[in-house]
Short mmCIF file of C-alpha atoms in Angstrom, two decimals:
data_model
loop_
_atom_site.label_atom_id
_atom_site.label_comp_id
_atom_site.label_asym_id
_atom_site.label_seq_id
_atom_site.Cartn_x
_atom_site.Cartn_y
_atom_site.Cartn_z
CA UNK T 1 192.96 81.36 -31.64
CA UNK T 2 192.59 84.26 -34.00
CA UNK T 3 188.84 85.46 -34.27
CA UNK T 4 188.58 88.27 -36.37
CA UNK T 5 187.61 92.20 -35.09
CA UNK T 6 184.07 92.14 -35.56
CA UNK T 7 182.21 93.47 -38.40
CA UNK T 8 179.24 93.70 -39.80
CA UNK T 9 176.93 91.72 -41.97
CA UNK T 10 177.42 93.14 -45.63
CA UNK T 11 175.52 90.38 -46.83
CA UNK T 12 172.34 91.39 -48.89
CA UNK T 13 169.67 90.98 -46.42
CA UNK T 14 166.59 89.40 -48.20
CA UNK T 15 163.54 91.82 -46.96
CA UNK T 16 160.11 90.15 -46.94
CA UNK T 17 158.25 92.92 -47.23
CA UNK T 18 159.61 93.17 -51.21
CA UNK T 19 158.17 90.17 -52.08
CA UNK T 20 155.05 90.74 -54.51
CA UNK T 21 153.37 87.55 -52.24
CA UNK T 22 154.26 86.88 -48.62
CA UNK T 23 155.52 83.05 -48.05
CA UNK T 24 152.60 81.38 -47.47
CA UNK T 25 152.11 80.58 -43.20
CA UNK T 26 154.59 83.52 -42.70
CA UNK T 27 154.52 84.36 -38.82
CA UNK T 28 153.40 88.03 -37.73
CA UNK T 29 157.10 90.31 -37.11
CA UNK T 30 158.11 90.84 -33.67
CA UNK T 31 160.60 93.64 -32.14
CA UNK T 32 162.98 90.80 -30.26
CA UNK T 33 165.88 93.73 -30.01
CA UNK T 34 165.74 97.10 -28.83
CA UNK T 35 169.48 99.81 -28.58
CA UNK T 36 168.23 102.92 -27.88
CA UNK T 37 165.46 103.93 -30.25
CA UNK T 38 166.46 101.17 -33.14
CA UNK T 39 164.83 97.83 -33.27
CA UNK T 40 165.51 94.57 -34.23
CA UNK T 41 162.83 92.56 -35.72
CA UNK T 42 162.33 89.03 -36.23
CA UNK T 43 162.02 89.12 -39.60
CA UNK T 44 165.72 90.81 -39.56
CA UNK T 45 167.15 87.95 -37.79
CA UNK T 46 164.83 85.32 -40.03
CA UNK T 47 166.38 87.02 -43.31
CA UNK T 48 170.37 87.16 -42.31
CA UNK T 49 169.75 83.18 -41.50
CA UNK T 50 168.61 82.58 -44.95
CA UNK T 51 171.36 84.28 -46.26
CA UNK T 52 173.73 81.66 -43.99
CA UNK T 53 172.43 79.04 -44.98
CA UNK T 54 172.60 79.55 -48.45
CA UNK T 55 176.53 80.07 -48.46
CA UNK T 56 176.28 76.61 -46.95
CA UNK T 57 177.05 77.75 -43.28
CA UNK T 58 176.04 74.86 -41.06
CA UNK T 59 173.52 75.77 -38.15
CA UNK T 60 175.06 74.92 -35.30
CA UNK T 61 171.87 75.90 -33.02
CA UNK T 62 173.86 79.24 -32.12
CA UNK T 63 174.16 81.18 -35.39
CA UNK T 64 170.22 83.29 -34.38
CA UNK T 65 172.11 84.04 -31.23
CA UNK T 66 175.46 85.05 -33.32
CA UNK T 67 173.17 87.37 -35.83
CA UNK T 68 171.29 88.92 -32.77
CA UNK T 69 174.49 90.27 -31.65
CA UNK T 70 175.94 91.31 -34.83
CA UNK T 71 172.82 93.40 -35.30
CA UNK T 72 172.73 94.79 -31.21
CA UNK T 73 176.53 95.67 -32.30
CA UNK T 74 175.44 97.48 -35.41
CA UNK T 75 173.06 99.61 -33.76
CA UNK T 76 174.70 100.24 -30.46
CA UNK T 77 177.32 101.63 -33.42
CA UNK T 78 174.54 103.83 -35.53
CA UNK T 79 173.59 105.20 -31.93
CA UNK T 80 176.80 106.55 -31.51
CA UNK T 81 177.06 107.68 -34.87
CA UNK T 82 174.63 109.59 -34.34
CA UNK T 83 175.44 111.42 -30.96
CA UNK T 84 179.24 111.51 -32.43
CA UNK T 85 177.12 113.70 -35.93
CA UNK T 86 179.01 110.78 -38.20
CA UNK T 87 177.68 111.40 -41.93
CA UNK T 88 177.15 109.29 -45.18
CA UNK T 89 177.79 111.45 -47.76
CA UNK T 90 174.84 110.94 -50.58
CA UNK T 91 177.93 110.01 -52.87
CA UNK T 92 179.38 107.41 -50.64
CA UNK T 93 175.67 105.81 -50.22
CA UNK T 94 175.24 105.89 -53.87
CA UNK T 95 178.41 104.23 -54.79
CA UNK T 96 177.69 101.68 -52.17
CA UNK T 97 174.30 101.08 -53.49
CA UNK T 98 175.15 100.47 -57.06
CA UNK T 99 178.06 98.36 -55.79
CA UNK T 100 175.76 96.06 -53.84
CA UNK T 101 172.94 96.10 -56.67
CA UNK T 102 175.27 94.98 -59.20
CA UNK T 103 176.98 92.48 -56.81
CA UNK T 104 173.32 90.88 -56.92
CA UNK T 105 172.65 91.29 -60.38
CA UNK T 106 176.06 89.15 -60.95
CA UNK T 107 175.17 86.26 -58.31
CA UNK T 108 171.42 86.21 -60.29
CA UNK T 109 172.11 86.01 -63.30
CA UNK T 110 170.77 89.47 -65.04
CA UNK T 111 169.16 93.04 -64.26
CA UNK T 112 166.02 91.49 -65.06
CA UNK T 113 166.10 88.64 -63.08
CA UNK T 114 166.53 90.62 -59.81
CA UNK T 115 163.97 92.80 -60.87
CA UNK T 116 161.47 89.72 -61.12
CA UNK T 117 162.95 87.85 -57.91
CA UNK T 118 161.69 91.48 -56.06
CA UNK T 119 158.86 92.16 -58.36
CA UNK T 120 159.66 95.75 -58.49
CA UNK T 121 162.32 98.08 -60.79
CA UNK T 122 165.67 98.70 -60.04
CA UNK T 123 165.02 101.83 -58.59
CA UNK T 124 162.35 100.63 -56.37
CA UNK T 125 164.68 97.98 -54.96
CA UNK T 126 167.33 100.62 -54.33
CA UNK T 127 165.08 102.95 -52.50
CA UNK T 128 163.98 99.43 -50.38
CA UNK T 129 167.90 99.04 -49.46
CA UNK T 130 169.07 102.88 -48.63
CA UNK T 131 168.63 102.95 -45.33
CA UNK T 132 169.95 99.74 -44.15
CA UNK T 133 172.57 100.21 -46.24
CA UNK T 134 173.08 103.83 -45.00
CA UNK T 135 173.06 102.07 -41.30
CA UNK T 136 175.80 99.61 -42.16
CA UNK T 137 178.17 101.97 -43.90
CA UNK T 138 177.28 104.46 -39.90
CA UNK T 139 178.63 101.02 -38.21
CA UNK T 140 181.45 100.78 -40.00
CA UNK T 141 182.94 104.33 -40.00
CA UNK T 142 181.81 104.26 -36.71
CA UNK T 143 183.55 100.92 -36.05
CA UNK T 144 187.05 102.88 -37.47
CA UNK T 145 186.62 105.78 -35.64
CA UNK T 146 186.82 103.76 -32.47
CA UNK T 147 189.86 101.13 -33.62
CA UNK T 148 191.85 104.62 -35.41
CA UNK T 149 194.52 105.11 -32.94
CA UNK T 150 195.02 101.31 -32.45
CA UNK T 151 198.95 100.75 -32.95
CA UNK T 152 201.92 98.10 -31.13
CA UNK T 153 205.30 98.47 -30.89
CA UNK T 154 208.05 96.04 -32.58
CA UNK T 155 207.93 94.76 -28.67
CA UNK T 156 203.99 94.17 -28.41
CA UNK T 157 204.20 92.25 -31.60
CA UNK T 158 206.80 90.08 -30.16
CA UNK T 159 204.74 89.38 -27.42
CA UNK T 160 202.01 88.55 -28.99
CA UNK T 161 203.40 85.99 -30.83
CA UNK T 162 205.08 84.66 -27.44
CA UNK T 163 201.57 83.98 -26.48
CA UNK T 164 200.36 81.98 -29.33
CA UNK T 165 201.08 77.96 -28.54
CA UNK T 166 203.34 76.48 -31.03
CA UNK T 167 200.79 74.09 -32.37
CA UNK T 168 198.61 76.63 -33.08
CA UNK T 169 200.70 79.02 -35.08
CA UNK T 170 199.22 79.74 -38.33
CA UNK T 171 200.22 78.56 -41.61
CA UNK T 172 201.91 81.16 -43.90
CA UNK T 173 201.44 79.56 -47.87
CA UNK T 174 204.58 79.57 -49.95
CA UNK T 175 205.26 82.35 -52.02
CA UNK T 176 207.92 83.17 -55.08
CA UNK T 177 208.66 86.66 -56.18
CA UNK T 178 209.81 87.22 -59.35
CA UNK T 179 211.44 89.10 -62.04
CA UNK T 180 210.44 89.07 -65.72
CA UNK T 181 211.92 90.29 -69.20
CA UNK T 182 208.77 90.22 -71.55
CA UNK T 183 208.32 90.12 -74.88
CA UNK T 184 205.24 90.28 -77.12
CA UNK T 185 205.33 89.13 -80.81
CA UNK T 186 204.30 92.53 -82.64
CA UNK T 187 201.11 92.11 -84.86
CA UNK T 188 201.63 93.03 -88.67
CA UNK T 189 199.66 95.68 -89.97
CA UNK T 190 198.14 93.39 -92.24
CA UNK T 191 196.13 91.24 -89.93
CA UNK T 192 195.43 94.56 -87.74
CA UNK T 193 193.84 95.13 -90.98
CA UNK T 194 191.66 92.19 -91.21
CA UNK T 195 190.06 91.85 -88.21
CA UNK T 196 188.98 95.97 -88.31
CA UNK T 197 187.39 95.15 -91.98
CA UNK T 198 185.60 91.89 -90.34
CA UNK T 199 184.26 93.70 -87.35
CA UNK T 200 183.05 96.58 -89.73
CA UNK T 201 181.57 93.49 -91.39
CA UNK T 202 179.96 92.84 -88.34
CA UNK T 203 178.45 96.29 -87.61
CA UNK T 204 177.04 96.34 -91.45
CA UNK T 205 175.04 93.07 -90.70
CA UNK T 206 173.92 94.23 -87.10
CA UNK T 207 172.77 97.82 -89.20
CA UNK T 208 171.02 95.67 -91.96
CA UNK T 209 168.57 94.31 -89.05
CA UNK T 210 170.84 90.82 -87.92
CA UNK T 211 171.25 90.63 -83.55
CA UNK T 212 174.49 91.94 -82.57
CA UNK T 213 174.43 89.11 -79.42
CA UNK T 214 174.02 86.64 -81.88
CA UNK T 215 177.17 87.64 -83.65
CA UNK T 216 178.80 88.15 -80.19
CA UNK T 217 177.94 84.39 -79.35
CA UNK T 218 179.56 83.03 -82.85
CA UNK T 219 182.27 85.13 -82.83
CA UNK T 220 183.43 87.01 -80.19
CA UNK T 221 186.88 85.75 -78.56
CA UNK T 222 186.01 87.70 -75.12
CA UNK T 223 185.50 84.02 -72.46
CA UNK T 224 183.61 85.68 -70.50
CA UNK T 225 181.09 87.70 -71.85
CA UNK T 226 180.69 86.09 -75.41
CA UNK T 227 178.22 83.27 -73.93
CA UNK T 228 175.61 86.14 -72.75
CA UNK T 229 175.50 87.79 -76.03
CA UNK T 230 178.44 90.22 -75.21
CA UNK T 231 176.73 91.66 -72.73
CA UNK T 232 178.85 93.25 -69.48
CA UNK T 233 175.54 94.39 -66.99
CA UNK T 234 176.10 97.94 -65.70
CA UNK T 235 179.50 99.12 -65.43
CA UNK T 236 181.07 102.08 -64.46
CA UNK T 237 183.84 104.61 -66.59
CA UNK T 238 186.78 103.00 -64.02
CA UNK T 239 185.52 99.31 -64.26
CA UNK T 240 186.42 99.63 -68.26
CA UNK T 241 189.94 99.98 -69.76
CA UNK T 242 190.25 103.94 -71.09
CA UNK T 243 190.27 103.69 -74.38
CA UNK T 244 186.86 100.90 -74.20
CA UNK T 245 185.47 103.54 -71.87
CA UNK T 246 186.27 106.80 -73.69
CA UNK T 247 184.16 105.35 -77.15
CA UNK T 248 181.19 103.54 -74.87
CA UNK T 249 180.25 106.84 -72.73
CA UNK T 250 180.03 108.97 -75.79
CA UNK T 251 177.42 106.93 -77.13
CA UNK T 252 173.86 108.26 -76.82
CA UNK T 253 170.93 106.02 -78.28
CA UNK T 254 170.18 102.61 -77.05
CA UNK T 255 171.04 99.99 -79.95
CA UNK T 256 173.93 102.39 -81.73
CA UNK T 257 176.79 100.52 -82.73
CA UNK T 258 180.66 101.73 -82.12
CA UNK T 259 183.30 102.09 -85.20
CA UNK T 260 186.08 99.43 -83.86
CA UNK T 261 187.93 100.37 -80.77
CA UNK T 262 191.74 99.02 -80.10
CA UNK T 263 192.51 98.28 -76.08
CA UNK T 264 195.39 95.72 -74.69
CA UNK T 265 192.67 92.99 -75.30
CA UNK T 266 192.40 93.33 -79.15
CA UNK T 267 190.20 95.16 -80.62
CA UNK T 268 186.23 95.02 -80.56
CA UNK T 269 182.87 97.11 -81.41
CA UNK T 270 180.34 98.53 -79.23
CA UNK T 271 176.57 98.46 -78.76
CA UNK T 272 175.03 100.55 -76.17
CA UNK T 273 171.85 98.88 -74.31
CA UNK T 274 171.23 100.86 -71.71
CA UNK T 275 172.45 104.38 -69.22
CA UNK T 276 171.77 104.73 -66.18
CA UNK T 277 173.58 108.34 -64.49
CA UNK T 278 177.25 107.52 -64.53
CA UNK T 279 176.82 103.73 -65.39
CA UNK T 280 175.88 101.57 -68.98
CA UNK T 281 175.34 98.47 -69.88
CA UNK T 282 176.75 97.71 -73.74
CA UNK T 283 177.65 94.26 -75.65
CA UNK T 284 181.12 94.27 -77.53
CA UNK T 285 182.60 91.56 -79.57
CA UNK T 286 186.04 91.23 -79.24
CA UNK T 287 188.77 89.58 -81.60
CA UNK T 288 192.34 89.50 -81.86
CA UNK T 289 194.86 89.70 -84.34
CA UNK T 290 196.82 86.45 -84.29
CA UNK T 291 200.77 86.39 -84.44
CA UNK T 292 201.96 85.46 -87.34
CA UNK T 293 204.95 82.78 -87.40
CA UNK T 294 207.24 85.09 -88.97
CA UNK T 295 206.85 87.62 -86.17
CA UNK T 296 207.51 85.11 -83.50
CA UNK T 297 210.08 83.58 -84.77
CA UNK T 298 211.28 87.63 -84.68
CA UNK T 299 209.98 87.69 -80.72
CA UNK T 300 211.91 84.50 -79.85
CA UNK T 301 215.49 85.61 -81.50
CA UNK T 302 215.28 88.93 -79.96
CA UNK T 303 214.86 87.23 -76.28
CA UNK T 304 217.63 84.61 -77.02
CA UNK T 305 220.12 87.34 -77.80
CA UNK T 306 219.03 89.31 -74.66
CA UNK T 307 219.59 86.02 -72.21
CA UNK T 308 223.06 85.79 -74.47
CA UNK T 309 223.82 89.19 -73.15
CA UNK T 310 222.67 88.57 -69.75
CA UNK T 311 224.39 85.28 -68.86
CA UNK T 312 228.03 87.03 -70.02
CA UNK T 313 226.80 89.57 -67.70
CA UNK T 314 227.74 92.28 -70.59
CA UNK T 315 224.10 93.54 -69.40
CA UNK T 316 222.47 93.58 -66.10
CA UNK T 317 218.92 92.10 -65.57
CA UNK T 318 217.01 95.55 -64.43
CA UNK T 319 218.70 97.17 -67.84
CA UNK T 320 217.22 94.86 -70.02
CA UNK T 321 214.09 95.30 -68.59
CA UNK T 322 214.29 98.65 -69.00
CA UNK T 323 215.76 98.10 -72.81
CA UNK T 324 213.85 95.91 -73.90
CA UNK T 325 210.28 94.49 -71.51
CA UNK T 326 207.01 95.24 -72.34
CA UNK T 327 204.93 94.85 -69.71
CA UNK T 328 204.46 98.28 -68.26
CA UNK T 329 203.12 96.98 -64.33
CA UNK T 330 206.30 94.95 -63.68
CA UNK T 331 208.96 97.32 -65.73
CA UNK T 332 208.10 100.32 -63.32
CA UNK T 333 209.27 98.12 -60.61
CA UNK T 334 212.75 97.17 -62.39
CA UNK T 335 211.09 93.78 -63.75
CA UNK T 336 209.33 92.64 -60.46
CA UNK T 337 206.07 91.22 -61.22
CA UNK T 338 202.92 92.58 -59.10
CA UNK T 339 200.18 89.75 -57.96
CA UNK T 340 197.07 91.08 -59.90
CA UNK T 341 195.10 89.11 -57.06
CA UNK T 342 196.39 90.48 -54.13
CA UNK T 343 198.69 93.70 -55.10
CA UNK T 344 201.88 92.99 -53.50
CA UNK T 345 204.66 90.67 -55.07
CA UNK T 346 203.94 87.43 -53.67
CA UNK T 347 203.09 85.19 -56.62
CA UNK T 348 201.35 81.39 -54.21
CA UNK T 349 201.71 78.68 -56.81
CA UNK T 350 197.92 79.26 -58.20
CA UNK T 351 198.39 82.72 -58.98
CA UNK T 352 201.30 81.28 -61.80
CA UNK T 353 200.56 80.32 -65.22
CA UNK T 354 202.14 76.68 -65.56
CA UNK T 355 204.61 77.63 -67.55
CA UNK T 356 206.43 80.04 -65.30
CA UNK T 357 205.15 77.31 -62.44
CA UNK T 358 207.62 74.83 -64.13
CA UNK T 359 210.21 76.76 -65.24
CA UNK T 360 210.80 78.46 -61.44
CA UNK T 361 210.67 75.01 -59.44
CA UNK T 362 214.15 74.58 -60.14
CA UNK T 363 215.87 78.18 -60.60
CA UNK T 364 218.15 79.38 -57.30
CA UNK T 365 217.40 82.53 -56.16
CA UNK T 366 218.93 85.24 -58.70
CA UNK T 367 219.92 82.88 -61.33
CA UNK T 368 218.15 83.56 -64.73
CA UNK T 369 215.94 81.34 -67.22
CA UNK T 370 216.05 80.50 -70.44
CA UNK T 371 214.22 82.19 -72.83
CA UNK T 372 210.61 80.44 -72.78
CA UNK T 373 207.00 81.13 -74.11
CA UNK T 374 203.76 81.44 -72.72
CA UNK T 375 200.47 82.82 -71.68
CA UNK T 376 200.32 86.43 -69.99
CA UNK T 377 196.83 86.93 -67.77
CA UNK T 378 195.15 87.87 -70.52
CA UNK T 379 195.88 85.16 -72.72
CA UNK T 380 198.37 86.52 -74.96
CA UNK T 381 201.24 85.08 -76.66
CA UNK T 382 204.31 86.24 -74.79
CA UNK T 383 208.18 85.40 -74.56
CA UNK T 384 209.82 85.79 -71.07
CA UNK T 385 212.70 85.72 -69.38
CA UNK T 386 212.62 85.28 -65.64
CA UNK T 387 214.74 85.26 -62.40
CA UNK T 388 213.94 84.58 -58.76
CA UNK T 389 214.36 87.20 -56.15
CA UNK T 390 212.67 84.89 -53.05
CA UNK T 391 211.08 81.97 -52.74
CA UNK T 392 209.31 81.18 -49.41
CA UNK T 393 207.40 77.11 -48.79
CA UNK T 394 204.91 76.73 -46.43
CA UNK T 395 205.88 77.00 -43.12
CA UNK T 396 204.34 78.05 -39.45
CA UNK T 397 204.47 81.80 -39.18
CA UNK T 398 208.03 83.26 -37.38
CA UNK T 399 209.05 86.88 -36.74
CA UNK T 400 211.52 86.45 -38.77
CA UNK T 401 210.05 85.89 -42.52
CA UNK T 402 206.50 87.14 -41.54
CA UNK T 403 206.31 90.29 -39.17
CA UNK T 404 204.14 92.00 -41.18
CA UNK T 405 201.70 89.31 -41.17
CA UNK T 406 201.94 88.85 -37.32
CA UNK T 407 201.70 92.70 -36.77
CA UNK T 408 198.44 92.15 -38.72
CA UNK T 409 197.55 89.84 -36.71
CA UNK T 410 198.49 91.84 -33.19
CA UNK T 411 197.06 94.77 -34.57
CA UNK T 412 193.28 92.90 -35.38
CA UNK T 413 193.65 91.25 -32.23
CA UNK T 414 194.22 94.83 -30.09
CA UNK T 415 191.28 96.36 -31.95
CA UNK T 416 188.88 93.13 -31.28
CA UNK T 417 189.97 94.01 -27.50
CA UNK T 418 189.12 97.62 -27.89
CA UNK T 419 185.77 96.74 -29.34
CA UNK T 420 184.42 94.89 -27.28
CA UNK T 421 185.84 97.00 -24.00
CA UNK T 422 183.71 100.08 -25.95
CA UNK T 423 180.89 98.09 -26.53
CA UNK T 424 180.40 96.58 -22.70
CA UNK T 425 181.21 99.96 -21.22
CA UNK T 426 178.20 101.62 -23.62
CA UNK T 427 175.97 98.68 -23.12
CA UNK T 428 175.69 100.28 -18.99
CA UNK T 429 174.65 104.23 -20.08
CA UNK T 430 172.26 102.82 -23.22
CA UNK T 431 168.83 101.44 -23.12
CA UNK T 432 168.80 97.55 -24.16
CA UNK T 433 166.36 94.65 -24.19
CA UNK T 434 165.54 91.22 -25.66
CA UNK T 435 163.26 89.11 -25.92
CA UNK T 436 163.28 86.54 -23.26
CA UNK T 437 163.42 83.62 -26.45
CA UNK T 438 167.24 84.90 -26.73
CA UNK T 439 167.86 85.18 -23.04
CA UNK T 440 170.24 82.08 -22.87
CA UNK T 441 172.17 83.37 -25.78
CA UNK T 442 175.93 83.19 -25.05
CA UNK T 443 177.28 85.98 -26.64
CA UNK T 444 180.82 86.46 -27.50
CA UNK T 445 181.44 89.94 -27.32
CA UNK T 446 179.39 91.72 -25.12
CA UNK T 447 176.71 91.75 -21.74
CA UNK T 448 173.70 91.82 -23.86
CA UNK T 449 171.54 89.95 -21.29
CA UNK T 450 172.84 90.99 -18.75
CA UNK T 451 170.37 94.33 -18.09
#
């Protein structure tokens, strides 16, 4: 029922020609598309079906024919684009290109790895990717301009939804949203103390010639990075927490090692590997203090007295938070805790730690919990109190509880239906052909074979 606007492939295209050998028994390229002055070649079409395939897409004998018209859609787009004097600012394509460059480096495994897989340098592979990356980013600016001024009244929304069969309404997932009180045991200066003098231990031994990724492997507390040496890949000032960021970009030479730096994680030391312009790639080893049982016991007595408080309603739940939480995301929004996954306040029941999980299966709406202790996302001891504002179970979508969803859906729907008006009206005032192999295509959105 509900196919989505189209958009276009953002999937790294695989391109032959930056392969140090050619596959042995590879067939000669062919134009098979032609909008405008662009082409299509074979080898275009040949590369996006690798790329399906290995995301485990099934070939249902009609996906060439689906990535044919993706790409006749693209550059009917980039035609217009380009009559319309639509730019790519040299910023915008260099963001996008790092983006995508480090997306691969992530799926492969390491900066050197891609670099191999291509047999050519970072830069090279870059400077292989600008322009059809330059053509995509066209499309889709391109694809907004046309879809801007899309909008439906409360009364289009309601009949859109009139239209939709009741067996085939979607399913909306259940949802809680929920207030917290939170409470971190404090760390005594003592063990502060400790683990700065043992990560200074560390950076003496990496200065008296030992591997700082070795000592990152043994000791570092940071899941994810500690198995690779400490080693992030290339990461930019925003994709590091300020005070991380602030000590890493100041340092200069390849192999220096940072004095210890304190962030909401714990705290950790530094060792550049590697700038590149506005991005580095540095291993840290990160530790954290741990709470002592005489400052949790503290933690625990100070949330018991606030739920004391609470219950005899001598305070009310959004003052305490203000009083007395410590988590700064969900006291800015009087207690209301924001989904880190998705951004808005709907917490879907793998999105909870299992504590809260168990403790919210049986609270009513606005009645409060019991002091209780847990894990917060980053895998720090915590004491909370909680109450549920909403909770929502799985249901089939109404007006009612899910307008916004359904406008959504009106809204992608309208804009499909402007699409692909544009694109069959352009297809009669703009050159077209392809080759006769795709003739029997049946396209979904537009008269390709029709000229």
């Amino acid at each position: 029922m509900f196919k989505p606007v189209i958009v276009i492939i953002i999937f790294f295209i695989q391109i032959s020609s930056t392969q140090a050998q050619p596959p042995e028994g590879k067939v000669i390229d062919q134009v098979l598309g032609i909008v405008g002055n662009k082409i299509i070649l074979k080898s275009d079409i040949e590369n996006q079906f690798i790329q399906y395939k290995a995301q485990g897409l099934s070939d249902d004998g009609d996906i060439k024919c689906q990535i044919l018209e993706e790409m006749l859609f693209q550059k009917l787009l980039v035609t217009q684009a380009d009559l319309d004097s639509l730019e790519i600012s040299d910023k915008e394509l260099e963001g996008e290109l790092d983006h995508r460059i480090n997306t691969f480096i992530t799926q492969i495994g390491s900066e050197e790895k891609l670099e191999q897989y291509y047999n050519k340098s970072i830069r090279e592979i870059k400077a292989d990717f600008k322009e059809i990356i330059k053509d995509q980013l066209l499309a889709q600016k391109m694809q907004q301009k046309l879809t801007k001024d899309v909008k439906l009244t409360p009364a289009d929304v309601q009949k859109f939804y009139r239209s939709i069969p009741t067996d085939s309404l979607p399913q909306v997932n259940g949802f809680h949203e929920i207030y917290q009180i939170v409470k971190y045991p404090a760390f005594t200066d003592e063990e502060k103390q400790l683990i700065r003098e043992r990560l200074e231990g560390f950076r003496t031994r990496v200065q008296a010639g030992e591997k700082f990724s070795t000592l990152a492997v043994l000791y570092s507390e940071d899941p994810g990075s500690a198995k690779s040496g400490g080693e992030l890949g290339f990461v930019g000032r925003n994709d590091l927490v300020p005070e991380f960021a602030a000590v890493a970009f100041k340092m200069k030479n390849p192999g220096d090692v940072s004095r210890v730096v304190e962030t909401e994680y714990g705290f950790h030391i530094i060792q550049l590997i590697e700038r590149k312009g506005e991005r580095i790639n540095v291993r840290h080893i990160l530790l954290s203090p741990k709470v002592s049982t005489d400052e949790a016991v503290k933690a625990a007595n100070l949330m018991d007295s606030v739920y004391v408080l609470l219950t005899k309603d001598t305070l009310k739940f959004e003052d305490a938070v203000q009083k007395f939480s410590e988590d700064d995301r969900s006291k800015n929004a009087s207690g209301l805790m924001v989904n880190q996954y998705t951004g808005n306040t709907k917490f879907e029941d793998d999105h909870i730690d299992p504590k809260t999980k168990f403790v919210i299966q049986n609270l009513k709406i606005g009645e409060i919990s019991k002091p209780f202790e847990t894990k917060d996302d980053r895998g720090k001891q915590v004491y909370k109190i909680v109450s549920v504002k909403s909770k929502v179970k799985t249901h089939a979508a109404n007006l009612t509880d899910d307008y916004k969803e359904i406008q959504d859906m009106a809204v992608a729907m309208e804009k499909q239906k402007t699409v692909k008006n544009w694109i069959n009206k352009k297809i009669e005032s703009t050159y077209l052909k392809i080759d006769e192999s795709y003739k029997n295509c049946t396209f979904e959105y537009g008269k390709w074979n029709k000229k």
